[in-house]
Each structure stands twice: as structure tokens, then as C-alpha cells.
Amino acid sequence: MVSYLSRYVTLLPGDAIMTGTPSGVGPIEPGDEIEVEIEGIGVLRNGVVAETV
């Protein structure tokens, strides 16, 4: 997926590729926390905030 996407967009450090969620998982809401872990490297945590217009 990274190879395919990088043909069309420039991926930068910290970019997250969202691929969807498994069945039964609801949408993310402000106040939720998204966590991605890569074994041997570490954990990236981002809080979800409401978009301001």
C-alpha cells in the first residue's frame, strides 16, 4: 500500500494511512485516541479533535 500511494502523493514522516475499520467498529469521535504501534519502534498516539470552521 505504501508503494502504491507514494506513486501519487508524497508521504512525509508522521503521515498515517487510514485503511478503514473492521466490521462492528464505529466512527471516531472527538475525545477518542488513535494509537498505532510498530513492534520494535514504538507507539504513535493522536487525540481526535473536532474540526473548526
PDB file of N, CA, C and O in Angstrom:
ATOM      1  N   MET A   1       0.814  -1.173   0.000  1.00  0.00           N
ATOM      2  CA  MET A   1       0.000   0.000   0.000  1.00  0.00           C
ATOM      3  C   MET A   1       0.872   1.256   0.000  1.00  0.00           C
ATOM      4  O   MET A   1       0.564   2.206  -0.710  1.00  0.00           O
ATOM      5  N   VAL A   2       1.928   1.245   0.786  1.00  0.00           N
ATOM      6  CA  VAL A   2       2.805   2.419   0.842  1.00  0.00           C
ATOM      7  C   VAL A   2       3.421   2.677  -0.534  1.00  0.00           C
ATOM      8  O   VAL A   2       3.455   3.815  -1.007  1.00  0.00           O
ATOM      9  N   SER A   3       3.861   1.633  -1.191  1.00  0.00           N
ATOM     10  CA  SER A   3       4.445   1.779  -2.521  1.00  0.00           C
ATOM     11  C   SER A   3       3.434   2.363  -3.503  1.00  0.00           C
ATOM     12  O   SER A   3       3.750   3.278  -4.264  1.00  0.00           O
ATOM     13  N   TYR A   4       2.217   1.844  -3.492  1.00  0.00           N
ATOM     14  CA  TYR A   4       1.172   2.320  -4.401  1.00  0.00           C
ATOM     15  C   TYR A   4       0.857   3.796  -4.133  1.00  0.00           C
ATOM     16  O   TYR A   4       0.829   4.605  -5.050  1.00  0.00           O
ATOM     17  N   LEU A   5       0.625   4.139  -2.879  1.00  0.00           N
ATOM     18  CA  LEU A   5       0.259   5.516  -2.543  1.00  0.00           C
ATOM     19  C   LEU A   5       1.372   6.504  -2.865  1.00  0.00           C
ATOM     20  O   LEU A   5       1.116   7.619  -3.310  1.00  0.00           O
ATOM     21  N   SER A   6       2.613   6.078  -2.661  1.00  0.00           N
ATOM     22  CA  SER A   6       3.724   7.006  -2.885  1.00  0.00           C
ATOM     23  C   SER A   6       3.930   7.315  -4.366  1.00  0.00           C
ATOM     24  O   SER A   6       4.677   8.224  -4.710  1.00  0.00           O
ATOM     25  N   ARG A   7       3.262   6.584  -5.260  1.00  0.00           N
ATOM     26  CA  ARG A   7       3.299   6.938  -6.684  1.00  0.00           C
ATOM     27  C   ARG A   7       2.506   8.221  -6.939  1.00  0.00           C
ATOM     28  O   ARG A   7       2.751   8.912  -7.918  1.00  0.00           O
ATOM     29  N   TYR A   8       1.522   8.507  -6.096  1.00  0.00           N
ATOM     30  CA  TYR A   8       0.594   9.605  -6.334  1.00  0.00           C
ATOM     31  C   TYR A   8       0.698  10.750  -5.337  1.00  0.00           C
ATOM     32  O   TYR A   8       0.279  11.860  -5.641  1.00  0.00           O
ATOM     33  N   VAL A   9       1.206  10.482  -4.138  1.00  0.00           N
ATOM     34  CA  VAL A   9       1.349  11.519  -3.123  1.00  0.00           C
ATOM     35  C   VAL A   9       2.705  11.383  -2.449  1.00  0.00           C
ATOM     36  O   VAL A   9       3.278  10.298  -2.409  1.00  0.00           O
ATOM     37  N   THR A  10       3.200  12.489  -1.945  1.00  0.00           N
ATOM     38  CA  THR A  10       4.448  12.456  -1.190  1.00  0.00           C
ATOM     39  C   THR A  10       4.119  12.133   0.255  1.00  0.00           C
ATOM     40  O   THR A  10       3.374  12.872   0.899  1.00  0.00           O
ATOM     41  N   LEU A  11       4.642  11.022   0.748  1.00  0.00           N
ATOM     42  CA  LEU A  11       4.431  10.637   2.144  1.00  0.00           C
ATOM     43  C   LEU A  11       5.557  11.232   2.979  1.00  0.00           C
ATOM     44  O   LEU A  11       6.725  11.130   2.628  1.00  0.00           O
ATOM     45  N   LEU A  12       5.171  11.853   4.069  1.00  0.00           N
ATOM     46  CA  LEU A  12       6.129  12.505   4.954  1.00  0.00           C
ATOM     47  C   LEU A  12       6.147  11.806   6.308  1.00  0.00           C
ATOM     48  O   LEU A  12       5.167  11.135   6.670  1.00  0.00           O
ATOM     49  N   PRO A  13       7.237  11.947   7.071  1.00  0.00           N
ATOM     50  CA  PRO A  13       7.273  11.347   8.404  1.00  0.00           C
ATOM     51  C   PRO A  13       6.062  11.801   9.222  1.00  0.00           C
ATOM     52  O   PRO A  13       5.701  12.980   9.223  1.00  0.00           O
ATOM     53  N   GLY A  14       5.405  10.855   9.866  1.00  0.00           N
ATOM     54  CA  GLY A  14       4.237  11.158  10.678  1.00  0.00           C
ATOM     55  C   GLY A  14       2.921  10.974   9.946  1.00  0.00           C
ATOM     56  O   GLY A  14       1.865  10.986  10.565  1.00  0.00           O
ATOM     57  N   ASP A  15       2.962  10.808   8.616  1.00  0.00           N
ATOM     58  CA  ASP A  15       1.730  10.551   7.864  1.00  0.00           C
ATOM     59  C   ASP A  15       1.143   9.214   8.294  1.00  0.00           C
ATOM     60  O   ASP A  15       1.872   8.259   8.538  1.00  0.00           O
ATOM     61  N   ALA A  16      -0.167   9.162   8.390  1.00  0.00           N
ATOM     62  CA  ALA A  16      -0.871   7.917   8.713  1.00  0.00           C
ATOM     63  C   ALA A  16      -1.746   7.548   7.523  1.00  0.00           C
ATOM     64  O   ALA A  16      -2.412   8.400   6.940  1.00  0.00           O
ATOM     65  N   ILE A  17      -1.716   6.283   7.146  1.00  0.00           N
ATOM     66  CA  ILE A  17      -2.540   5.788   6.055  1.00  0.00           C
ATOM     67  C   ILE A  17      -3.743   5.099   6.689  1.00  0.00           C
ATOM     68  O   ILE A  17      -3.607   4.062   7.326  1.00  0.00           O
ATOM     69  N   MET A  18      -4.904   5.696   6.506  1.00  0.00           N
ATOM     70  CA  MET A  18      -6.133   5.151   7.080  1.00  0.00           C
ATOM     71  C   MET A  18      -6.735   4.169   6.083  1.00  0.00           C
ATOM     72  O   MET A  18      -7.008   4.536   4.944  1.00  0.00           O
ATOM     73  N   THR A  19      -6.919   2.930   6.507  1.00  0.00           N
ATOM     74  CA  THR A  19      -7.410   1.893   5.592  1.00  0.00           C
ATOM     75  C   THR A  19      -8.818   1.434   5.917  1.00  0.00           C
ATOM     76  O   THR A  19      -9.341   0.560   5.254  1.00  0.00           O
ATOM     77  N   GLY A  20      -9.429   2.014   6.923  1.00  0.00           N
ATOM     78  CA  GLY A  20     -10.769   1.599   7.301  1.00  0.00           C
ATOM     79  C   GLY A  20     -10.753   0.872   8.630  1.00  0.00           C
ATOM     80  O   GLY A  20      -9.732   0.778   9.299  1.00  0.00           O
ATOM     81  N   THR A  21     -11.903   0.356   9.007  1.00  0.00           N
ATOM     82  CA  THR A  21     -12.030  -0.329  10.288  1.00  0.00           C
ATOM     83  C   THR A  21     -12.702  -1.673  10.096  1.00  0.00           C
ATOM     84  O   THR A  21     -13.464  -1.867   9.147  1.00  0.00           O
ATOM     85  N   PRO A  22     -12.451  -2.600  11.004  1.00  0.00           N
ATOM     86  CA  PRO A  22     -13.125  -3.895  10.936  1.00  0.00           C
ATOM     87  C   PRO A  22     -14.630  -3.735  11.185  1.00  0.00           C
ATOM     88  O   PRO A  22     -15.067  -2.752  11.779  1.00  0.00           O
ATOM     89  N   SER A  23     -15.389  -4.702  10.748  1.00  0.00           N
ATOM     90  CA  SER A  23     -16.836  -4.699  10.951  1.00  0.00           C
ATOM     91  C   SER A  23     -17.169  -4.550  12.428  1.00  0.00           C
ATOM     92  O   SER A  23     -16.521  -5.155  13.287  1.00  0.00           O
ATOM     93  N   GLY A  24     -18.164  -3.716  12.718  1.00  0.00           N
ATOM     94  CA  GLY A  24     -18.610  -3.543  14.094  1.00  0.00           C
ATOM     95  C   GLY A  24     -17.958  -2.405  14.838  1.00  0.00           C
ATOM     96  O   GLY A  24     -18.350  -2.079  15.949  1.00  0.00           O
ATOM     97  N   VAL A  25     -16.953  -1.780  14.233  1.00  0.00           N
ATOM     98  CA  VAL A  25     -16.281  -0.666  14.883  1.00  0.00           C
ATOM     99  C   VAL A  25     -16.937   0.624  14.401  1.00  0.00           C
ATOM    100  O   VAL A  25     -17.113   0.832  13.203  1.00  0.00           O
ATOM    101  N   GLY A  26     -17.301   1.487  15.333  1.00  0.00           N
ATOM    102  CA  GLY A  26     -17.987   2.726  14.985  1.00  0.00           C
ATOM    103  C   GLY A  26     -17.032   3.796  14.515  1.00  0.00           C
ATOM    104  O   GLY A  26     -15.808   3.619  14.526  1.00  0.00           O
ATOM    105  N   PRO A  27     -17.563   4.945  14.119  1.00  0.00           N
ATOM    106  CA  PRO A  27     -16.721   6.058  13.668  1.00  0.00           C
ATOM    107  C   PRO A  27     -15.944   6.661  14.838  1.00  0.00           C
ATOM    108  O   PRO A  27     -16.332   6.516  15.995  1.00  0.00           O
ATOM    109  N   ILE A  28     -14.848   7.330  14.514  1.00  0.00           N
ATOM    110  CA  ILE A  28     -14.097   8.018  15.559  1.00  0.00           C
ATOM    111  C   ILE A  28     -14.826   9.300  15.931  1.00  0.00           C
ATOM    112  O   ILE A  28     -15.503   9.906  15.111  1.00  0.00           O
ATOM    113  N   GLU A  29     -14.697   9.693  17.178  1.00  0.00           N
ATOM    114  CA  GLU A  29     -15.396  10.864  17.717  1.00  0.00           C
ATOM    115  C   GLU A  29     -14.388  11.765  18.429  1.00  0.00           C
ATOM    116  O   GLU A  29     -13.375  11.280  18.942  1.00  0.00           O
ATOM    117  N   PRO A  30     -14.656  13.074  18.490  1.00  0.00           N
ATOM    118  CA  PRO A  30     -13.785  13.942  19.278  1.00  0.00           C
ATOM    119  C   PRO A  30     -13.643  13.391  20.703  1.00  0.00           C
ATOM    120  O   PRO A  30     -14.613  12.929  21.301  1.00  0.00           O
ATOM    121  N   GLY A  31     -12.418  13.390  21.183  1.00  0.00           N
ATOM    122  CA  GLY A  31     -12.132  12.838  22.505  1.00  0.00           C
ATOM    123  C   GLY A  31     -11.536  11.436  22.434  1.00  0.00           C
ATOM    124  O   GLY A  31     -10.903  10.976  23.382  1.00  0.00           O
ATOM    125  N   ASP A  32     -11.742  10.730  21.309  1.00  0.00           N
ATOM    126  CA  ASP A  32     -11.128   9.407  21.129  1.00  0.00           C
ATOM    127  C   ASP A  32      -9.625   9.570  20.947  1.00  0.00           C
ATOM    128  O   ASP A  32      -9.129  10.657  20.644  1.00  0.00           O
ATOM    129  N   GLU A  33      -8.906   8.482  21.119  1.00  0.00           N
ATOM    130  CA  GLU A  33      -7.469   8.482  20.905  1.00  0.00           C
ATOM    131  C   GLU A  33      -7.131   7.354  19.939  1.00  0.00           C
ATOM    132  O   GLU A  33      -7.577   6.226  20.117  1.00  0.00           O
ATOM    133  N   ILE A  34      -6.371   7.676  18.904  1.00  0.00           N
ATOM    134  CA  ILE A  34      -5.943   6.692  17.918  1.00  0.00           C
ATOM    135  C   ILE A  34      -4.516   6.299  18.254  1.00  0.00           C
ATOM    136  O   ILE A  34      -3.650   7.153  18.451  1.00  0.00           O
ATOM    137  N   GLU A  35      -4.262   5.001  18.309  1.00  0.00           N
ATOM    138  CA  GLU A  35      -2.935   4.509  18.674  1.00  0.00           C
ATOM    139  C   GLU A  35      -2.458   3.512  17.624  1.00  0.00           C
ATOM    140  O   GLU A  35      -3.190   2.606  17.237  1.00  0.00           O
ATOM    141  N   VAL A  36      -1.231   3.719  17.154  1.00  0.00           N
ATOM    142  CA  VAL A  36      -0.603   2.823  16.196  1.00  0.00           C
ATOM    143  C   VAL A  36       0.723   2.375  16.791  1.00  0.00           C
ATOM    144  O   VAL A  36       1.520   3.206  17.232  1.00  0.00           O
ATOM    145  N   GLU A  37       0.955   1.072  16.801  1.00  0.00           N
ATOM    146  CA  GLU A  37       2.202   0.551  17.362  1.00  0.00           C
ATOM    147  C   GLU A  37       2.934  -0.271  16.317  1.00  0.00           C
ATOM    148  O   GLU A  37       2.336  -1.094  15.624  1.00  0.00           O
ATOM    149  N   ILE A  38       4.236  -0.012  16.201  1.00  0.00           N
ATOM    150  CA  ILE A  38       5.102  -0.833  15.366  1.00  0.00           C
ATOM    151  C   ILE A  38       6.115  -1.480  16.300  1.00  0.00           C
ATOM    152  O   ILE A  38       6.910  -0.782  16.948  1.00  0.00           O
ATOM    153  N   GLU A  39       6.036  -2.789  16.382  1.00  0.00           N
ATOM    154  CA  GLU A  39       6.896  -3.538  17.299  1.00  0.00           C
ATOM    155  C   GLU A  39       8.359  -3.214  17.036  1.00  0.00           C
ATOM    156  O   GLU A  39       8.815  -3.189  15.894  1.00  0.00           O
ATOM    157  N   GLY A  40       9.086  -2.922  18.099  1.00  0.00           N
ATOM    158  CA  GLY A  40      10.497  -2.611  17.992  1.00  0.00           C
ATOM    159  C   GLY A  40      10.787  -1.148  17.679  1.00  0.00           C
ATOM    160  O   GLY A  40      11.927  -0.719  17.718  1.00  0.00           O
ATOM    161  N   ILE A  41       9.753  -0.385  17.336  1.00  0.00           N
ATOM    162  CA  ILE A  41       9.948   1.032  17.018  1.00  0.00           C
ATOM    163  C   ILE A  41       9.280   1.912  18.060  1.00  0.00           C
ATOM    164  O   ILE A  41       9.892   2.807  18.619  1.00  0.00           O
ATOM    165  N   GLY A  42       7.996   1.679  18.302  1.00  0.00           N
ATOM    166  CA  GLY A  42       7.311   2.494  19.297  1.00  0.00           C
ATOM    167  C   GLY A  42       5.839   2.666  18.996  1.00  0.00           C
ATOM    168  O   GLY A  42       5.278   2.001  18.132  1.00  0.00           O
ATOM    169  N   VAL A  43       5.237   3.586  19.736  1.00  0.00           N
ATOM    170  CA  VAL A  43       3.800   3.836  19.650  1.00  0.00           C
ATOM    171  C   VAL A  43       3.577   5.293  19.261  1.00  0.00           C
ATOM    172  O   VAL A  43       4.242   6.191  19.765  1.00  0.00           O
ATOM    173  N   LEU A  44       2.610   5.517  18.356  1.00  0.00           N
ATOM    174  CA  LEU A  44       2.187   6.854  17.973  1.00  0.00           C
ATOM    175  C   LEU A  44       0.748   7.018  18.427  1.00  0.00           C
ATOM    176  O   LEU A  44      -0.106   6.204  18.081  1.00  0.00           O
ATOM    177  N   ARG A  45       0.474   8.034  19.254  1.00  0.00           N
ATOM    178  CA  ARG A  45      -0.877   8.309  19.749  1.00  0.00           C
ATOM    179  C   ARG A  45      -1.306   9.697  19.310  1.00  0.00           C
ATOM    180  O   ARG A  45      -0.563  10.649  19.456  1.00  0.00           O
ATOM    181  N   ASN A  46      -2.525   9.779  18.785  1.00  0.00           N
ATOM    182  CA  ASN A  46      -3.099  11.066  18.382  1.00  0.00           C
ATOM    183  C   ASN A  46      -4.504  11.167  18.930  1.00  0.00           C
ATOM    184  O   ASN A  46      -5.305  10.235  18.773  1.00  0.00           O
ATOM    185  N   GLY A  47      -4.801  12.300  19.540  1.00  0.00           N
ATOM    186  CA  GLY A  47      -6.152  12.546  20.013  1.00  0.00           C
ATOM    187  C   GLY A  47      -7.017  13.069  18.869  1.00  0.00           C
ATOM    188  O   GLY A  47      -6.535  13.736  17.961  1.00  0.00           O
ATOM    189  N   VAL A  48      -8.296  12.731  18.907  1.00  0.00           N
ATOM    190  CA  VAL A  48      -9.245  13.186  17.899  1.00  0.00           C
ATOM    191  C   VAL A  48      -9.914  14.456  18.414  1.00  0.00           C
ATOM    192  O   VAL A  48     -10.428  14.480  19.521  1.00  0.00           O
ATOM    193  N   VAL A  49      -9.862  15.514  17.604  1.00  0.00           N
ATOM    194  CA  VAL A  49     -10.494  16.777  17.963  1.00  0.00           C
ATOM    195  C   VAL A  49     -11.510  17.160  16.881  1.00  0.00           C
ATOM    196  O   VAL A  49     -11.382  16.752  15.732  1.00  0.00           O
ATOM    197  N   ALA A  50     -12.488  17.940  17.261  1.00  0.00           N
ATOM    198  CA  ALA A  50     -13.488  18.401  16.303  1.00  0.00           C
ATOM    199  C   ALA A  50     -12.856  19.419  15.361  1.00  0.00           C
ATOM    200  O   ALA A  50     -12.042  20.242  15.770  1.00  0.00           O
ATOM    201  N   GLU A  51     -13.250  19.354  14.099  1.00  0.00           N
ATOM    202  CA  GLU A  51     -12.763  20.315  13.114  1.00  0.00           C
ATOM    203  C   GLU A  51     -13.418  21.676  13.375  1.00  0.00           C
ATOM    204  O   GLU A  51     -14.612  21.763  13.599  1.00  0.00           O
ATOM    205  N   THR A  52     -12.596  22.719  13.337  1.00  0.00           N
ATOM    206  CA  THR A  52     -13.147  24.062  13.494  1.00  0.00           C
ATOM    207  C   THR A  52     -13.284  24.702  12.127  1.00  0.00           C
ATOM    208  O   THR A  52     -12.439  24.535  11.259  1.00  0.00           O
ATOM    209  N   VAL A  53     -14.364  25.432  11.959  1.00  0.00           N
ATOM    210  CA  VAL A  53     -14.627  26.050  10.651  1.00  0.00           C
ATOM    211  C   VAL A  53     -14.329  27.518  10.704  1.00  0.00           C
ATOM    212  O   VAL A  53     -14.469  28.202  11.626  1.00  0.00           O
TER     213      VAL A  53
END
